[in-house]
Steps between C-alpha positions, in 0.01 A plus 500: 500500500518579871795358693351360826839524674494880458159532671549636857170355624583134565141374482434695180824356357382146580165566333671645193733199483200268505321703232794475263550130572133431428508698177839386363575152641348227281471260794328753724263608223329160492463460877147506645369544853450124527855436382630715784311323781764230566772767516290711736456206736867407479621854570262533796631178652861606443428826685334309784806276527731803515284665768489187715880464470541873572727528197500872430691473172260240365197695629607805303541298181179298543295812574629635169407178321150517648470866398598396147203264493266785595652724234474219243128443565436874480695526174283228349176670605626833367482345153147368542275628218181472707584599860855635528663616822865554584724497808400859584135393516598207722702724732226763511237242592726357771564843651130585507416168665770530765391855585140380543610210719714718727259775615700521826802608293341712225173603667345583835452144627692386808680169549736452793529120486549245220148367567352845443695528174343170387153635579556792262660274239217246506232769490658662194547164332138402566382825344711429191377141466125548541429249224638214708235276653717274716791551738681242285472700178835624379712216640692369195426138413854456370675565832702212647270298726676586826508874432139485382398314817652777710310763301168314500512425872543871570206590276278212620545574871240778480238251379580153639752327727690316226788363710303406810660191653782491248770597749392220731541249216851603398630646825580862576848611385669738742700684235524554127788252490282235667226582252747430218584166661130413530429591139799299379384202707154521346646508149721203587198308630308582182792380288515171689130446427536595136287810548552840335520753786447798270192342341362395839519857626346640179207260533451593865503867402221435250291363787583806708394731218170313466441528876570874503280577199216289641527684833496836321186407306329369813587816693 
């Protein structure tokens, strides 16, 4: 049995630790991908909290916890009888994708501004996702409503004007702090009315999606 602590490659040691835990721990052996989802979400939020508090000690630990989730999922798939892949396959696929999406770093393309980098990134991504029929394809339905709204508005802006007039209705915050105040005030107003702010935004996003897909079909 390999001792992970004697492995000089830290990432390889982490992967080996996960492999042995998956194979020898009776709790870990019964865990499925679906079982891990709540932990994945929790660890991501804990990392976000550490980042926003600029807590370097916590960031280091939470990044490790998030890495453990990636290793865990890969260890489960490595045991799949029908379509197995392991952490090396995951890492290899990631490397290949990042090289493709950075032709200004690994190829002859030129990008001297962040906007030019995004042009290369989006072009490479579009080539990879040719099967997508809508700009909204690929936005996860399970995202929190506010984060999903931010994502959908960015995607939808190339097809429709989804937020036209919205700033006039709620006012125009002058800073991110004022935006936080405005959002909190809206949630407070919803609570006073007995409304569910999260549900209200999800339902409005469904209308936005319908508008965008209708515009795409008409165009």
